[in-house]
């Protein structure tokens, strides 16, 4: 048996996944953890895309915490990946060298198309759906995939995410109507340019990945009095309820949202920036409901690694 560790340096959070891989090529996740490191912080309104010094230190601290969970495991393989914030950062080499010095791992920077592809592989192998539009809302980018009969017909990574959109349209606190209008117009124009194939996605459900999206599922499960609000895989929320939750948070200021979000209060400032593109996708696709997936990039990479064995 092999212990496979995935270190995932996302634009909003840094994540750890520890997986047991059997000699037969099957895997089981035995531990996961995340730290909100906000690597895309400061990139939304700045032409100069730089990882801030305090952001780098926050991320190194997160990895030090993670190491305590895996450093003594036998037969260890560590895979490091980084996405949008690192991908565009002018000082990415400085960051990668610090991670390598700390862990010995050479982190792979995923291209946008690779990130979208691995999202597709993770969903196609783990979720009970054949036809859907997959949307992974990250901190610095979001990926959109048109899947029909389990095949990816179109996929793209768009270089805006929950953190960068929040900074660009100032949606951290009480939302200004003018800013929201500009945000929605921006998204409609962006989708028309980048996603012309959405016309082929009418009436398909959305499969949602990413922290902001999953927060909606956990909020809905809490309203259903589910004791375990972490198990959101395959969970559905119908369009009207999703819109109601979004509009409720839209009408709140940051403090009110933080109170309403409870354990997810750290997302209070970026939740509108993360969900507004999803709302636009839902409207354009006329999706009757959304489904939530816990499987995405990390799981897609694991499936590829197992296929190479």
Short mmCIF file of C-alpha atoms in Angstrom, two decimals, residues 62-308:
data_model
loop_
_atom_site.label_atom_id
_atom_site.label_comp_id
_atom_site.label_asym_id
_atom_site.label_seq_id
_atom_site.Cartn_x
_atom_site.Cartn_y
_atom_site.Cartn_z
CA UNK A 62 -0.34 25.89 6.56
CA UNK A 63 2.09 23.39 5.05
CA UNK A 64 3.96 23.09 8.35
CA UNK A 65 0.66 22.14 10.00
CA UNK A 66 -0.06 19.64 7.24
CA UNK A 67 3.36 18.00 7.55
CA UNK A 68 2.53 16.84 11.06
CA UNK A 69 -0.23 14.67 9.57
CA UNK A 70 1.86 12.87 6.96
CA UNK A 71 5.59 13.13 7.67
CA UNK A 72 5.78 9.79 9.54
CA UNK A 73 3.67 7.77 7.10
CA UNK A 74 5.40 4.84 5.36
CA UNK A 75 5.74 4.42 1.58
CA UNK A 76 4.95 8.09 1.01
CA UNK A 77 4.40 9.86 -2.32
CA UNK A 78 3.71 13.60 -2.33
CA UNK A 79 2.18 15.45 -5.28
CA UNK A 80 2.04 19.25 -5.17
CA UNK A 81 -0.19 21.31 -7.46
CA UNK A 82 -0.87 25.03 -7.76
CA UNK A 83 -3.60 26.86 -9.64
CA UNK A 84 -4.60 30.36 -10.74
CA UNK A 85 -2.92 32.68 -8.20
CA UNK A 86 0.46 30.99 -8.53
CA UNK A 87 -0.04 30.56 -12.27
CA UNK A 88 -0.19 34.33 -12.89
CA UNK A 89 2.13 35.53 -10.10
CA UNK A 90 5.27 37.34 -11.21
CA UNK A 91 7.12 35.99 -8.17
CA UNK A 92 5.94 32.39 -8.52
CA UNK A 93 9.52 31.04 -8.62
CA UNK A 94 10.28 32.55 -5.20
CA UNK A 95 7.20 30.86 -3.76
CA UNK A 96 7.88 27.50 -5.39
CA UNK A 97 11.47 27.51 -4.13
CA UNK A 98 10.29 28.13 -0.56
CA UNK A 99 7.82 25.24 -0.80
CA UNK A 100 10.52 22.97 -2.21
CA UNK A 101 12.92 23.96 0.56
CA UNK A 102 10.28 23.16 3.18
CA UNK A 103 8.88 19.93 1.71
CA UNK A 104 11.28 18.68 -0.94
CA UNK A 105 8.38 18.76 -3.40
CA UNK A 106 8.49 20.36 -6.84
CA UNK A 107 5.01 21.80 -7.21
CA UNK A 108 3.36 21.48 -10.62
CA UNK A 109 1.60 24.63 -11.80
CA UNK A 110 -1.52 23.47 -13.62
CA UNK A 111 -2.50 25.32 -16.76
CA UNK A 112 -6.08 26.58 -16.84
CA UNK A 113 -7.09 23.90 -19.34
CA UNK A 114 -5.46 21.18 -17.21
CA UNK A 115 -7.35 22.41 -14.16
CA UNK A 116 -10.64 22.24 -16.08
CA UNK A 117 -9.76 18.78 -17.43
CA UNK A 118 -9.01 17.36 -13.98
CA UNK A 119 -12.28 18.83 -12.67
CA UNK A 120 -14.06 16.94 -15.44
CA UNK A 121 -12.22 13.67 -14.69
CA UNK A 122 -13.02 13.96 -10.98
CA UNK A 123 -16.72 14.62 -11.60
CA UNK A 124 -17.15 12.06 -14.40
CA UNK A 125 -15.68 9.28 -12.27
CA UNK A 126 -17.32 10.13 -8.97
CA UNK A 127 -20.71 11.77 -9.54
CA UNK A 128 -23.94 10.15 -10.67
CA UNK A 129 -24.65 12.43 -13.65
CA UNK A 130 -24.11 12.05 -17.41
CA UNK A 131 -25.07 15.47 -18.80
CA UNK A 132 -24.24 18.70 -17.01
CA UNK A 133 -22.38 21.98 -16.97
CA UNK A 134 -19.57 21.71 -14.43
CA UNK A 135 -18.46 24.91 -12.68
CA UNK A 136 -15.51 25.07 -10.28
CA UNK A 137 -15.41 28.51 -8.65
CA UNK A 138 -11.95 29.08 -7.23
CA UNK A 139 -10.38 32.15 -5.69
CA UNK A 140 -8.46 33.27 -8.78
CA UNK A 141 -10.18 31.49 -11.66
CA UNK A 142 -13.25 29.48 -12.48
CA UNK A 143 -13.54 26.50 -14.76
CA UNK A 144 -16.58 25.65 -16.89
CA UNK A 145 -17.04 22.31 -18.65
CA UNK A 146 -19.87 21.08 -20.88
CA UNK A 147 -20.28 17.34 -20.29
CA UNK A 148 -22.65 15.14 -22.30
CA UNK A 149 -22.84 11.38 -21.91
CA UNK A 150 -19.84 11.60 -19.54
CA UNK A 151 -17.71 13.20 -22.30
CA UNK A 152 -16.20 16.70 -22.07
CA UNK A 153 -17.34 18.55 -25.19
CA UNK A 154 -16.02 21.98 -24.17
CA UNK A 155 -13.88 23.17 -21.30
CA UNK A 156 -12.30 26.47 -20.33
CA UNK A 157 -10.61 28.21 -17.43
CA UNK A 158 -11.54 31.88 -16.98
CA UNK A 159 -9.02 34.04 -15.13
CA UNK A 160 -11.40 35.53 -12.59
CA UNK A 161 -12.38 33.94 -9.29
CA UNK A 162 -14.18 34.64 -6.03
CA UNK A 163 -11.32 36.66 -4.52
CA UNK A 164 -10.36 38.63 -7.63
CA UNK A 165 -13.99 39.37 -8.61
CA UNK A 166 -14.76 40.50 -5.06
CA UNK A 167 -11.89 42.98 -5.21
CA UNK A 168 -12.76 44.11 -8.74
CA UNK A 169 -16.44 44.86 -7.99
CA UNK A 170 -16.17 45.69 -4.26
CA UNK A 171 -18.68 43.09 -3.08
CA UNK A 172 -17.01 42.44 0.30
CA UNK A 173 -19.63 44.21 2.42
CA UNK A 174 -23.04 45.74 1.74
CA UNK A 175 -23.49 45.57 -2.01
CA UNK A 176 -23.84 48.80 -3.95
CA UNK A 177 -26.54 48.47 -6.63
CA UNK A 178 -24.32 50.13 -9.21
CA UNK A 179 -21.45 47.73 -8.53
CA UNK A 180 -23.78 44.75 -8.79
CA UNK A 181 -25.15 46.01 -12.11
CA UNK A 182 -21.61 46.46 -13.48
CA UNK A 183 -20.71 42.98 -12.21
CA UNK A 184 -23.67 41.34 -13.97
CA UNK A 185 -23.07 43.21 -17.24
CA UNK A 186 -19.40 42.23 -17.09
CA UNK A 187 -20.34 38.56 -16.65
CA UNK A 188 -22.86 38.56 -19.50
CA UNK A 189 -20.26 40.05 -21.85
CA UNK A 190 -17.58 37.67 -20.57
CA UNK A 191 -19.79 34.62 -21.09
CA UNK A 192 -20.81 35.76 -24.58
CA UNK A 193 -17.13 36.00 -25.52
CA UNK A 194 -15.71 32.96 -23.69
CA UNK A 195 -18.67 30.55 -23.53
CA UNK A 196 -20.55 30.69 -26.85
CA UNK A 197 -21.31 26.97 -26.49
CA UNK A 198 -23.64 27.62 -23.54
CA UNK A 199 -26.42 27.58 -26.14
CA UNK A 200 -25.88 23.79 -26.23
CA UNK A 201 -26.37 23.55 -22.46
CA UNK A 202 -30.04 24.53 -22.13
CA UNK A 203 -31.91 22.80 -19.30
CA UNK A 204 -28.80 20.98 -18.06
CA UNK A 205 -28.08 20.92 -14.31
CA UNK A 206 -25.03 22.69 -12.94
CA UNK A 207 -22.47 20.59 -11.08
CA UNK A 208 -20.78 22.90 -8.60
CA UNK A 209 -17.33 22.66 -7.07
CA UNK A 210 -15.38 25.19 -5.04
CA UNK A 211 -15.73 26.52 -1.53
CA UNK A 212 -18.24 29.31 -2.21
CA UNK A 213 -20.54 26.90 -4.02
CA UNK A 214 -20.31 24.21 -1.35
CA UNK A 215 -21.24 26.78 1.28
CA UNK A 216 -24.73 26.93 -0.27
CA UNK A 217 -25.09 23.15 0.08
CA UNK A 218 -24.03 23.22 3.73
CA UNK A 219 -26.44 26.07 4.45
CA UNK A 220 -29.31 24.15 2.85
CA UNK A 221 -28.42 20.94 4.71
CA UNK A 222 -28.43 22.91 7.95
CA UNK A 223 -31.95 24.12 7.16
CA UNK A 224 -32.96 20.50 6.62
CA UNK A 225 -31.65 19.75 10.13
CA UNK A 226 -29.02 17.37 8.80
CA UNK A 227 -26.46 16.65 11.51
CA UNK A 228 -23.66 16.08 9.01
CA UNK A 229 -23.38 19.14 6.76
CA UNK A 230 -19.99 18.07 5.40
CA UNK A 231 -21.34 15.25 3.22
CA UNK A 232 -22.60 17.25 0.25
CA UNK A 233 -21.56 14.92 -2.59
CA UNK A 234 -24.49 14.34 -4.99
CA UNK A 235 -26.68 16.74 -2.99
CA UNK A 236 -29.18 18.75 -5.05
CA UNK A 237 -30.59 22.23 -4.57
CA UNK A 238 -33.33 23.42 -6.91
CA UNK A 239 -33.03 26.73 -8.74
CA UNK A 240 -35.57 28.65 -6.69
CA UNK A 241 -33.94 27.73 -3.37
CA UNK A 242 -30.44 28.49 -4.64
CA UNK A 243 -31.63 31.91 -5.82
CA UNK A 244 -33.35 32.55 -2.48
CA UNK A 245 -30.18 31.82 -0.50
CA UNK A 246 -28.09 33.99 -2.83
CA UNK A 247 -30.50 36.94 -2.61
CA UNK A 248 -30.63 36.66 1.17
CA UNK A 249 -26.84 37.02 1.40
CA UNK A 250 -26.90 39.74 -1.26
CA UNK A 251 -29.12 41.89 0.98
CA UNK A 252 -26.84 41.48 4.02
CA UNK A 253 -23.68 43.31 5.01
CA UNK A 254 -20.49 41.36 5.78
CA UNK A 255 -21.18 41.09 9.51
CA UNK A 256 -24.70 39.77 8.94
CA UNK A 257 -23.43 37.28 6.36
CA UNK A 258 -20.69 36.08 8.73
CA UNK A 259 -23.30 35.43 11.43
CA UNK A 260 -25.57 33.61 9.00
CA UNK A 261 -22.69 31.51 7.61
CA UNK A 262 -21.60 30.22 11.02
CA UNK A 263 -18.67 27.83 10.52
CA UNK A 264 -18.20 29.23 7.01
CA UNK A 265 -17.95 32.85 8.26
CA UNK A 266 -14.46 33.26 6.76
CA UNK A 267 -16.16 33.37 3.35
CA UNK A 268 -18.50 36.24 4.25
CA UNK A 269 -16.52 38.78 2.24
CA UNK A 270 -16.09 36.69 -0.94
CA UNK A 271 -19.33 34.69 -1.08
CA UNK A 272 -21.13 37.17 -3.37
CA UNK A 273 -18.11 37.45 -5.65
CA UNK A 274 -18.09 33.67 -5.90
CA UNK A 275 -21.80 33.05 -6.38
CA UNK A 276 -22.77 35.82 -8.80
CA UNK A 277 -21.10 34.09 -11.80
CA UNK A 278 -22.91 30.88 -10.84
CA UNK A 279 -26.22 32.74 -10.82
CA UNK A 280 -25.50 34.05 -14.32
CA UNK A 281 -24.63 30.54 -15.53
CA UNK A 282 -27.84 29.20 -14.04
CA UNK A 283 -29.90 31.86 -15.81
CA UNK A 284 -28.20 31.38 -19.18
CA UNK A 285 -28.43 27.58 -19.06
CA UNK A 286 -31.94 27.65 -17.56
CA UNK A 287 -30.72 24.97 -15.16
CA UNK A 288 -33.53 23.40 -13.11
CA UNK A 289 -31.20 22.51 -10.22
CA UNK A 290 -27.60 22.34 -9.10
CA UNK A 291 -25.65 19.32 -7.85
CA UNK A 292 -22.63 19.50 -5.59
CA UNK A 293 -19.44 17.50 -6.00
CA UNK A 294 -16.68 16.88 -3.48
CA UNK A 295 -14.59 15.44 -6.32
CA UNK A 296 -12.65 17.73 -8.60
CA UNK A 297 -9.06 18.56 -9.45
CA UNK A 298 -7.39 16.49 -6.72
CA UNK A 299 -9.50 13.42 -7.47
CA UNK A 300 -8.94 13.87 -11.20
CA UNK A 301 -5.19 13.86 -10.64
CA UNK A 302 -5.43 10.74 -8.47
CA UNK A 303 -7.37 8.92 -11.20
CA UNK A 304 -4.69 9.87 -13.73
CA UNK A 305 -1.88 8.72 -11.42
CA UNK A 306 -3.65 5.38 -10.88
CA UNK A 307 -4.17 4.97 -14.63
CA UNK A 308 -0.40 5.32 -15.13
#
